[in-house]
Short mmCIF file of C-alpha atoms in Angstrom, two decimals:
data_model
loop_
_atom_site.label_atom_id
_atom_site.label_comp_id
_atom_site.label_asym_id
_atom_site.label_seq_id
_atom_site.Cartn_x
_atom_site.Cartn_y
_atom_site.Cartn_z
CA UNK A 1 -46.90 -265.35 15.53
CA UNK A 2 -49.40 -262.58 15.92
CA UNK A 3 -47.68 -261.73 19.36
CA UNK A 4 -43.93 -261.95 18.19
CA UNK A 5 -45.22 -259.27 15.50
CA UNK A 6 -46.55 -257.18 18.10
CA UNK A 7 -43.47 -257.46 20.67
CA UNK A 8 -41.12 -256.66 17.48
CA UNK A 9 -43.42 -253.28 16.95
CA UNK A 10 -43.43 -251.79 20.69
CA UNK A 11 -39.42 -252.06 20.44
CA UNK A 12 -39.36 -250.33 17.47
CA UNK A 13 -41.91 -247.98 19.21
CA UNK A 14 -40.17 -247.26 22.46
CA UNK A 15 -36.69 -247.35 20.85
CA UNK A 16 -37.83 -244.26 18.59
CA UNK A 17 -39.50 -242.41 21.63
CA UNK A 18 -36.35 -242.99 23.85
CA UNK A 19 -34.21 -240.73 20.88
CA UNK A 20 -36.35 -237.80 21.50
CA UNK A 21 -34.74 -234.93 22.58
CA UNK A 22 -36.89 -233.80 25.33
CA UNK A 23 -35.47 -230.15 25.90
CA UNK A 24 -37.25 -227.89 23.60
CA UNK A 25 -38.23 -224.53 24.46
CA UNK A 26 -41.46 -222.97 24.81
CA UNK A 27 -42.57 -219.29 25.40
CA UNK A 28 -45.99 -217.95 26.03
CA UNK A 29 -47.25 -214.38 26.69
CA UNK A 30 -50.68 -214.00 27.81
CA UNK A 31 -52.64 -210.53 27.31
CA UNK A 32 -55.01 -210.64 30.30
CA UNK A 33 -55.07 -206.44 30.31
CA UNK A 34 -59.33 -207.06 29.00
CA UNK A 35 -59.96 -209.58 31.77
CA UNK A 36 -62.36 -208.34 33.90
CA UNK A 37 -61.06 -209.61 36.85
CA UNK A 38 -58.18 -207.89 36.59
CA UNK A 39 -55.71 -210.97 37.85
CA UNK A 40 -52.42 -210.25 39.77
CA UNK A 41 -50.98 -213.75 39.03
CA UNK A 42 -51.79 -216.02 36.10
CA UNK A 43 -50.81 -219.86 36.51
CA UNK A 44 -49.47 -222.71 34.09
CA UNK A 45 -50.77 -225.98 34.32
CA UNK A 46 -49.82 -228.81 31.79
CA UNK A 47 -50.09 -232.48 31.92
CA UNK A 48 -47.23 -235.37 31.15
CA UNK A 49 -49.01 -236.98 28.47
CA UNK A 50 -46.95 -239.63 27.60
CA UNK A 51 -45.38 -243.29 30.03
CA UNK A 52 -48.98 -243.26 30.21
CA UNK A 53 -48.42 -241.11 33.58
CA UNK A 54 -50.70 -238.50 34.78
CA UNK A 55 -47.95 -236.30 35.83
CA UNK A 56 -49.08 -232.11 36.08
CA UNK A 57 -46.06 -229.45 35.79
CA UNK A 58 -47.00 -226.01 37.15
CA UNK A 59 -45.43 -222.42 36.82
CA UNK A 60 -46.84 -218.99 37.64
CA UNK A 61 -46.24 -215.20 36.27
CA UNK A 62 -47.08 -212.17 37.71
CA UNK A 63 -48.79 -209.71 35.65
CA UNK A 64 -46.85 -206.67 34.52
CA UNK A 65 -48.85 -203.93 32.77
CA UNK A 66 -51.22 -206.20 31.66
CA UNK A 67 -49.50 -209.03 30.45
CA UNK A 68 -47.95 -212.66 32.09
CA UNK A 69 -44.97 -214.34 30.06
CA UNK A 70 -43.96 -218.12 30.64
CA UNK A 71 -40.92 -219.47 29.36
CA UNK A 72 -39.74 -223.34 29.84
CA UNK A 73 -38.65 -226.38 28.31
CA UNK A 74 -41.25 -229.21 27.72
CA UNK A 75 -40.84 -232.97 26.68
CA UNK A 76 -43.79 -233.46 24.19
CA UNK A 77 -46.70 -231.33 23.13
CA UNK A 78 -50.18 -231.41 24.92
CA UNK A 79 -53.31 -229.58 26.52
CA UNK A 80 -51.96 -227.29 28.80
CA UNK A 81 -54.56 -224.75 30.96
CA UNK A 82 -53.52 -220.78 32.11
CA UNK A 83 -55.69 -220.27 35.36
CA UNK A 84 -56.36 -217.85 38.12
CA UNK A 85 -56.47 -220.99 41.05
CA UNK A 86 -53.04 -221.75 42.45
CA UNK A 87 -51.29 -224.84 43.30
CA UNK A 88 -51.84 -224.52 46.83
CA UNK A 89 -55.72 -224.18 46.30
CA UNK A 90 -55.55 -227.70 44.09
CA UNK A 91 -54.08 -229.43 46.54
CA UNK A 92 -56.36 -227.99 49.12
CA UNK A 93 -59.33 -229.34 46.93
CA UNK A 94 -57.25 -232.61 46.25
CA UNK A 95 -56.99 -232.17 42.44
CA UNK A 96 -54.38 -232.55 39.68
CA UNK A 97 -55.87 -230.02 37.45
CA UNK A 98 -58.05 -226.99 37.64
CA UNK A 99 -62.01 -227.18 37.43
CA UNK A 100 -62.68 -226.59 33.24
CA UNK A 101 -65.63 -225.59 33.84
CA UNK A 102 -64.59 -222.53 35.40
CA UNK A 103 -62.91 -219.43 33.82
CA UNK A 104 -59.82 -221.23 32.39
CA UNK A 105 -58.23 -221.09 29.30
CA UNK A 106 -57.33 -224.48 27.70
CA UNK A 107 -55.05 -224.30 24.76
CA UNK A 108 -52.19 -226.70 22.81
CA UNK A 109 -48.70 -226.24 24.19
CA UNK A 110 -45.49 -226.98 22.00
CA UNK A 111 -42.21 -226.15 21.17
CA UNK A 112 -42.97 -222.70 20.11
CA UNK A 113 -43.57 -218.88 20.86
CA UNK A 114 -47.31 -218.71 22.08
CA UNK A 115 -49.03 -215.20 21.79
CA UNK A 116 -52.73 -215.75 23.74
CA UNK A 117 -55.23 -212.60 23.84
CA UNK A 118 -57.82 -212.50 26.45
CA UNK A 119 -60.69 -210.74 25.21
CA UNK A 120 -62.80 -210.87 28.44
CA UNK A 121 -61.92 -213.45 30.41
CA UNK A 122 -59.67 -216.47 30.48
CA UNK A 123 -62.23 -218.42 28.57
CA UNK A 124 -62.43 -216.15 26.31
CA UNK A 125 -59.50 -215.97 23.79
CA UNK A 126 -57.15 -216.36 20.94
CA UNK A 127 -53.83 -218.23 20.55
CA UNK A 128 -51.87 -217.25 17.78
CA UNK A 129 -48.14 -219.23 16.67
CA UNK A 130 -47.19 -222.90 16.78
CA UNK A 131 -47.37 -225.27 14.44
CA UNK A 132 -50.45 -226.88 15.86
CA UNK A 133 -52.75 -223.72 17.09
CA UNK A 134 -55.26 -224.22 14.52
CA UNK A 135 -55.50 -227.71 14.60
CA UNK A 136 -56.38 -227.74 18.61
CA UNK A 137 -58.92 -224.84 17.39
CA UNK A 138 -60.27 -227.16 15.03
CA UNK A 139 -60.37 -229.75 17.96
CA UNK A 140 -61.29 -227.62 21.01
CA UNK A 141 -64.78 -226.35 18.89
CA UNK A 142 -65.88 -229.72 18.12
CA UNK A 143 -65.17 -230.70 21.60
CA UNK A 144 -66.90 -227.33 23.43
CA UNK A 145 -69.88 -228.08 20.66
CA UNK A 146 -70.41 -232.26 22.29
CA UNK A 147 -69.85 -230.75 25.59
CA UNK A 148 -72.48 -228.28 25.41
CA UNK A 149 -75.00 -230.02 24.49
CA UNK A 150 -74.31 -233.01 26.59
CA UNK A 151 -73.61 -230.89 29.69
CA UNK A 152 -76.28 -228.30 29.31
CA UNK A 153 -79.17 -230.09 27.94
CA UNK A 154 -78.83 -234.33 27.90
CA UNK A 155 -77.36 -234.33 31.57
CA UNK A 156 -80.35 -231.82 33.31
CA UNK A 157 -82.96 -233.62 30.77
CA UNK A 158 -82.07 -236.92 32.05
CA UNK A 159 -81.99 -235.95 35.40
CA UNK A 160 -84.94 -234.18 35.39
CA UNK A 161 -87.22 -237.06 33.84
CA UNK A 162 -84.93 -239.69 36.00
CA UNK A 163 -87.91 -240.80 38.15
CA UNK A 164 -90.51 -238.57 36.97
CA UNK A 165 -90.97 -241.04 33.69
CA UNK A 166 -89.45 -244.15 32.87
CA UNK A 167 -90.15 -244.14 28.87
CA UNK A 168 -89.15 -240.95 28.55
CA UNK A 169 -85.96 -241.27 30.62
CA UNK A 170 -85.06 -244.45 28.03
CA UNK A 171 -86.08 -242.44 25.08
CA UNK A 172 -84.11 -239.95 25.60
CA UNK A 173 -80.62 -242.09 27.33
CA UNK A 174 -81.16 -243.80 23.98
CA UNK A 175 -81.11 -240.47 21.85
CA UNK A 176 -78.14 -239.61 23.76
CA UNK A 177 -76.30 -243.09 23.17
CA UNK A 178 -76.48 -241.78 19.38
CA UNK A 179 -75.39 -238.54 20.04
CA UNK A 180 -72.25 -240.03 21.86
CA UNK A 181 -71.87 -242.87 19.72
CA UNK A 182 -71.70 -240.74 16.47
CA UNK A 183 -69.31 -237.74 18.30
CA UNK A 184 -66.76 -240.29 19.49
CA UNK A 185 -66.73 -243.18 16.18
CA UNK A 186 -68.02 -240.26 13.21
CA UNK A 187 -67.47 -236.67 14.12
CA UNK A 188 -63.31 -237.76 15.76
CA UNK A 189 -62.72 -240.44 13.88
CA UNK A 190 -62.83 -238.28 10.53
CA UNK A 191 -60.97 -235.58 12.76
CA UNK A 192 -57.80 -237.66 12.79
CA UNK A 193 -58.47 -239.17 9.03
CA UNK A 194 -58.09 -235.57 7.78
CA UNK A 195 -55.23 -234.60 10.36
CA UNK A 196 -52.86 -237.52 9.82
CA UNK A 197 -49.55 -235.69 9.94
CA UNK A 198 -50.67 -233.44 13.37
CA UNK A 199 -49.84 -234.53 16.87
CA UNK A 200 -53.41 -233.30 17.43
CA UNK A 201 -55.00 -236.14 15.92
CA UNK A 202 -53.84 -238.26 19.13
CA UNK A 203 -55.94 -235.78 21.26
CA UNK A 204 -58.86 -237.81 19.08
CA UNK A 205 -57.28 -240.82 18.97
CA UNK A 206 -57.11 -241.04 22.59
CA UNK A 207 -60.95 -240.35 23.22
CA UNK A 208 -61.85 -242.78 20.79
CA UNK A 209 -59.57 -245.26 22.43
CA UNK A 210 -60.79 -244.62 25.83
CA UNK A 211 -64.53 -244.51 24.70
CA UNK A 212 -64.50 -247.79 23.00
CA UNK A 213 -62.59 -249.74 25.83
CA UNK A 214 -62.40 -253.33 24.68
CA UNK A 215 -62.88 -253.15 21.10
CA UNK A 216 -59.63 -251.15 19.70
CA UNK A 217 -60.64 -251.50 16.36
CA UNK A 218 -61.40 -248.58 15.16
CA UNK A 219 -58.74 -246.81 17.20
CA UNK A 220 -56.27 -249.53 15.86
CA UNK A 221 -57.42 -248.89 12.40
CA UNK A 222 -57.11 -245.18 12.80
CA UNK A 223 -53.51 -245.94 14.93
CA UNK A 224 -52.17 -247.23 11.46
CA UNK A 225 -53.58 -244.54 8.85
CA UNK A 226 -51.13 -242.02 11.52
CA UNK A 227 -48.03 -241.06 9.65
CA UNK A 228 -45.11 -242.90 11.06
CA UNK A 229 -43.87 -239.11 12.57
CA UNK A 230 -47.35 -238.90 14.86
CA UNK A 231 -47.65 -242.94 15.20
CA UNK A 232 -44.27 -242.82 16.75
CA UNK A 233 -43.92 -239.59 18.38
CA UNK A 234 -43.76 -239.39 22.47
CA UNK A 235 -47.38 -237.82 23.04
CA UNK A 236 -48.78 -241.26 21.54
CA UNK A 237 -46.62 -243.45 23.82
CA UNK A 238 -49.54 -243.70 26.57
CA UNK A 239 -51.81 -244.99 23.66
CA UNK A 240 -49.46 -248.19 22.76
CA UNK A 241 -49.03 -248.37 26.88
CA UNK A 242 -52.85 -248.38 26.61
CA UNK A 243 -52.96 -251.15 23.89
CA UNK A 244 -50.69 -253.53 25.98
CA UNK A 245 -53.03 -253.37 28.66
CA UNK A 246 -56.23 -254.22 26.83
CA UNK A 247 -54.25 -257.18 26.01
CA UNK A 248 -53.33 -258.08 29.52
CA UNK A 249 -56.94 -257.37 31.09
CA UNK A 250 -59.14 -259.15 28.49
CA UNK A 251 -61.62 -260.85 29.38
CA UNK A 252 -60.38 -264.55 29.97
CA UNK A 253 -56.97 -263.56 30.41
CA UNK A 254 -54.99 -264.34 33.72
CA UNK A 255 -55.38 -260.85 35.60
CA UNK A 256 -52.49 -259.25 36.16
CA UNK A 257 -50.52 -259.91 39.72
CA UNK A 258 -49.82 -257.07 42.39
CA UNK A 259 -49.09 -256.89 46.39
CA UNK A 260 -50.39 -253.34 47.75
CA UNK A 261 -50.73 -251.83 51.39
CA UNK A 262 -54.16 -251.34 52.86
CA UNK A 263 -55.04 -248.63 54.72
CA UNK A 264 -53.20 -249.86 58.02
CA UNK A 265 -50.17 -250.54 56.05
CA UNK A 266 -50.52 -254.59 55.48
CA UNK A 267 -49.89 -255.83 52.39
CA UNK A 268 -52.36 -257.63 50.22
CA UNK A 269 -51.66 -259.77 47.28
CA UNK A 270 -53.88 -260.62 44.47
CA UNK A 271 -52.37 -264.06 44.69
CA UNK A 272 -53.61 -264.42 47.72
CA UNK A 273 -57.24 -264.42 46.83
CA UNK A 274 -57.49 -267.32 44.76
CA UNK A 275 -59.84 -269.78 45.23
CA UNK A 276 -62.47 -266.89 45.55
CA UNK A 277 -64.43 -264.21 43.15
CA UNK A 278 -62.62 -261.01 43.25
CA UNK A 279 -64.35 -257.80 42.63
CA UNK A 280 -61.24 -255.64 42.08
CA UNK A 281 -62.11 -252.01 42.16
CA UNK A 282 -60.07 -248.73 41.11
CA UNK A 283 -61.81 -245.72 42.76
CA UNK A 284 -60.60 -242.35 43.91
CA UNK A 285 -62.10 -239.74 47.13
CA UNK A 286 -62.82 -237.26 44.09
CA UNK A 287 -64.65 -239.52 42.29
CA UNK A 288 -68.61 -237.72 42.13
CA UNK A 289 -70.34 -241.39 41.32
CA UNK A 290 -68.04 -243.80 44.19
CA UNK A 291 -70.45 -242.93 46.81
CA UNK A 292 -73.60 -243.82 45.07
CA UNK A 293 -71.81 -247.31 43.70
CA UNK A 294 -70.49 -247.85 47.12
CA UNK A 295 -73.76 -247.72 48.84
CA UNK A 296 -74.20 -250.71 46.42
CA UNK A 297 -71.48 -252.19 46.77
CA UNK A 298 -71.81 -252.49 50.48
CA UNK A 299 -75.49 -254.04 49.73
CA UNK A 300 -73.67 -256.65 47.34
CA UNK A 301 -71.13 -257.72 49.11
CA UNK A 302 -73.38 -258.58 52.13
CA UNK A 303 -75.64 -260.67 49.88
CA UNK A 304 -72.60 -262.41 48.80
CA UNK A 305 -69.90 -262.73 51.06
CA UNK A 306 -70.49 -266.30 52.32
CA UNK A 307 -70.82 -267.53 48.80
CA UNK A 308 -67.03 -266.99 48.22
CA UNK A 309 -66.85 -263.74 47.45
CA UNK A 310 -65.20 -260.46 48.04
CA UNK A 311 -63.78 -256.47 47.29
CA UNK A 312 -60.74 -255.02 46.79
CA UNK A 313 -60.71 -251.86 46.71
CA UNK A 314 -57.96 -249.73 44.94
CA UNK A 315 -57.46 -245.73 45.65
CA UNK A 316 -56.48 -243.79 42.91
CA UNK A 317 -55.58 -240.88 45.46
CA UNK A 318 -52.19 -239.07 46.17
CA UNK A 319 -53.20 -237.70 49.52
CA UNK A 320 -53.73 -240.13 52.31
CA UNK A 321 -56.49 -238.00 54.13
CA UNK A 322 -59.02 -237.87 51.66
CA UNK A 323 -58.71 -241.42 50.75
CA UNK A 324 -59.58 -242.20 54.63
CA UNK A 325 -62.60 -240.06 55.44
CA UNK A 326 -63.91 -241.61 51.86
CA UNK A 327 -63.55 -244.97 53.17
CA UNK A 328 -65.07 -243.98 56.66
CA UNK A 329 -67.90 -241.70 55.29
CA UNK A 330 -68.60 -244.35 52.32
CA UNK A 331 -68.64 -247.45 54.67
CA UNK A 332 -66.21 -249.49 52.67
CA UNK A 333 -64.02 -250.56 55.24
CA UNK A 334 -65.58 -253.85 54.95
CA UNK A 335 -63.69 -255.23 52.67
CA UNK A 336 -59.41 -254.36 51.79
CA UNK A 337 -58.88 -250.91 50.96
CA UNK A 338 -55.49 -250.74 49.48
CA UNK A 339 -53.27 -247.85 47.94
CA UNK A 340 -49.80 -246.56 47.16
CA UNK A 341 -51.37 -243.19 46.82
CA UNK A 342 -49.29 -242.66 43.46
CA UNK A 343 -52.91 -241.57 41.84
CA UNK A 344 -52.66 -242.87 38.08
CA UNK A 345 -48.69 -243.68 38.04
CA UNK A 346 -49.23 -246.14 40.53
CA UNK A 347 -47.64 -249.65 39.31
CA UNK A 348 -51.16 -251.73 39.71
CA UNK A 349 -52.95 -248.98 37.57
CA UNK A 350 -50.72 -248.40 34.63
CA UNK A 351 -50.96 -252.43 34.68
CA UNK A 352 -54.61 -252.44 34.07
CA UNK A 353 -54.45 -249.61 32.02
CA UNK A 354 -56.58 -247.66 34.29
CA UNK A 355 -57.90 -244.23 32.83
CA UNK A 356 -61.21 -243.63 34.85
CA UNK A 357 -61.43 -242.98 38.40
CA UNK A 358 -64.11 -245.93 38.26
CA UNK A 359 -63.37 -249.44 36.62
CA UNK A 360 -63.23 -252.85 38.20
CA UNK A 361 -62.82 -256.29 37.02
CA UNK A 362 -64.37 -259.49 38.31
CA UNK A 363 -61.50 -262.14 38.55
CA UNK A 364 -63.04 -265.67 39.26
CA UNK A 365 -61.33 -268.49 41.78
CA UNK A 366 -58.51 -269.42 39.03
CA UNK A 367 -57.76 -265.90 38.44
CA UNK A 368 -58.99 -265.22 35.26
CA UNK A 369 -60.92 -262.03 34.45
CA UNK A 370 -64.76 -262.90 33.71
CA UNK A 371 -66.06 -259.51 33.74
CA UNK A 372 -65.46 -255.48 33.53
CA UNK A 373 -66.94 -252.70 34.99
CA UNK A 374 -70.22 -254.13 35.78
CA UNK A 375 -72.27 -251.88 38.52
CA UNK A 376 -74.92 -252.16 40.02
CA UNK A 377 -78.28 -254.12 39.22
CA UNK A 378 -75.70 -255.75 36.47
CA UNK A 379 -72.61 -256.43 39.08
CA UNK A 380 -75.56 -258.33 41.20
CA UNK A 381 -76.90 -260.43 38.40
CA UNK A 382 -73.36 -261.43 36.69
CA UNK A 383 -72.74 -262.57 40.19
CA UNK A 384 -76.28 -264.85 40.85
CA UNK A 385 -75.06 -266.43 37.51
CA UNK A 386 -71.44 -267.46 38.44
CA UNK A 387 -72.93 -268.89 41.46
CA UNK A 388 -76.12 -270.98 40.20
CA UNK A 389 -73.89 -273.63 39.67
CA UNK A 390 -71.29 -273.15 42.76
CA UNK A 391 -71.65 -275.85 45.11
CA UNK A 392 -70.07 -274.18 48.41
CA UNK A 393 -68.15 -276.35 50.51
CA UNK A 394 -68.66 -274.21 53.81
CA UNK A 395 -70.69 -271.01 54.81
CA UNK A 396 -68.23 -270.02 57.45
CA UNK A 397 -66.64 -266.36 56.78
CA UNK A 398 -63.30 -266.01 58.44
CA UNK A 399 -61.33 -267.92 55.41
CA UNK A 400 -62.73 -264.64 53.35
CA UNK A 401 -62.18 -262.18 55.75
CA UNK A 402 -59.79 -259.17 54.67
CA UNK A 403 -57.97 -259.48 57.61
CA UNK A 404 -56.78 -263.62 57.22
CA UNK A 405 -56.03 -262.70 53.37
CA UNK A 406 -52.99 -260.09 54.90
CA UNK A 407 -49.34 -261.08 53.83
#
């Protein structure tokens, strides 16, 4: 009954977001005449939010007497970033969006006529008109305030005292477990509780979501205090999307089918790999932490691999080059390496309802999903359990090598 509810409520979902009108206007004039930089060219990047699609739209301006003007139509509201890196350069450093941590100016884009004064540099600034400027204020300080303090003291701290001192390190991952724990389920949950009738909310919404993983309750808690406008608008489309997947890739249910290529262009499907433990894994080239995990990894699956095991790996790239010389400089070629090199919109990933650059599930040899995103020390002793009690048949390796699993 429970799922006939559920199936009733996306309709109704998805046949609201397919009436929206997605051609309304947007114009934004930046004052960059302060910037000390003095840039020539300012650029426009924004993010398709929604068909829970990474999806970036870019523009650029020149600057005239001081000042760049954008004008264009968008189909929902979001974070948008004004830049002094081009498109070319992004692509050159194989990523979507530019770095935040440089000088960039982040801000809410809507419907609207956008007036944003640099005071010093892009960083630096104020966005006056639209409906929704101060609530992304009220958003963007909380966020900068968690990021701070995570970026510029926990990370070094922990770092620092990584192997110097292993009570200290645990003391203080522990403080910071708090600290993250109460930003995420305290300080943006009683963001969107006081901003129920602003798009902005599902800027929250969508951390929380993402944070919590496999228990949606809050977020579904929170999901249903939204007023039906925001609950039903197209910027919270990827968060139902999301939802349905959590559903599909809990733990015990049947994990989802696929075929992909590998990186030679065979085709591999999941299918095929029953009868063994699958450790499926979504990783990308730009991904800082794959190399450490794949070191490993490669230590794992050689401790395993003729106890009916295996990888597959899947690349959350768009450019075939980098995703190569990752898989050649991170020694992963052992096991499948498959990709459609459609990044996030790829099929497979919007079917797991795959957000990070790093998540994996463990599918046993029915094809149910026994585990997610174990690493590590914990990958290794999920695995000695699942196997105490496996009584192999043979210890010969070709029936689980990548290459007689090919389609």
């Amino acid at each position: 009954m429970k799922t006939i509810i559920a199936s009733i409520l996306m309709l109704c979902v998805h046949a609201v977001i397919a009436q929206y009108n997605g051609n309304e206007r947007y114009t934004i004039e930046v004052d960059v005449s302060k910037v000390s930089t003095k840039p020539e060219m300012v650029y426009l990047w924004y993010e398709g939010i929604g068909s829970g699609r990474n999806r970036a739209y870019y523009d650029s301006a020149a600057v005239i007497h001081g000042k760049a003007r954008f004008k264009g139509t968008i189909a929902m509201s979001g974070e948008a970033y004004l830049a002094q890196v081009s498109r070319a350069e992004l692509r050159a450093a194989n990523r979507l969006l530019p770095d935040t941590k440089g000088d960039v100016l982040k801000f809410y884009l809507e419907p609207a006529a956008l007036t944003i004064y640099c005071v010093d540099s892009l960083s630096n600034y104020v966005v006056t008109g639209g409906r929704y400027s101060k609530d992304y204020r009220q958003f963007k300080k909380m966020e900068d305030e968690f990021l701070l303090r995570r970026d510029h003291y926990y990370y070094p701290e922990l770092e620092r005292v990584f192997k110097e001192d292993s009570v200290v390190f645990k003391s203080l991952l522990l403080t910071y477990a708090m600290v993250e724990l109460d930003y995420y389920n305290i300080t943006l949950r009683n963001f969107v509780l006081s901003h129920l009738n602003s798009v902005v909310s599902l800027l929250a919404l969508r951390a929380i979501q993402l944070r919590n993983g496999d228990d949606p309750r809050l977020s579904d808690t929170l999901l249903k205090s939204l007023s039906t406008s925001v609950a039903h608008a197209p910027e919270a489309e990827d968060i139902w999307l999301y939802r349905e997947a959590l559903g599909r890739t809990a733990l015990g249910a049947m994990a989802p089918i696929f075929s992909l290529p590998d990186d030679t262009g065979d085709m591999h499907a999941l299918e095929s790999y029953r009868g063994s433990y699958v450790l499926l894994e979504f990783w990308s080239s730009d991904c800082g932490i794959c190399w450490e995990e794949h070191r490993k990894l490669r230590h794992i699956y050689e401790q395993f691999r003729h106890r009916n095991f295996t990888i597959l790996g899947v690349s959350l790239d768009t450019v075939r080059e980098p995703w190569l010389a990752a898989i050649h400089q991170d020694g992963i070629s052992r096991w499948a390496q498959l990709s459609d090199l459609k990044g996030f919109n790829s099929r497979v990933a919007m079917l797991y309802g795959v957000r990070n650059m790093r998540e994996s599930y463990l599918i046993d040899p029915s094809g149910h999903i026994v585990a997610k995103n174990l690493w590590g020390d914990e990958l290794a002793t999920k695995l000695k359990e699942v196997f105490r009690s496996w009584q192999l048949e043979t210890h010969t390796t070709p029936f689980f090598d990548k290459a007689s699993r090919r389609n």
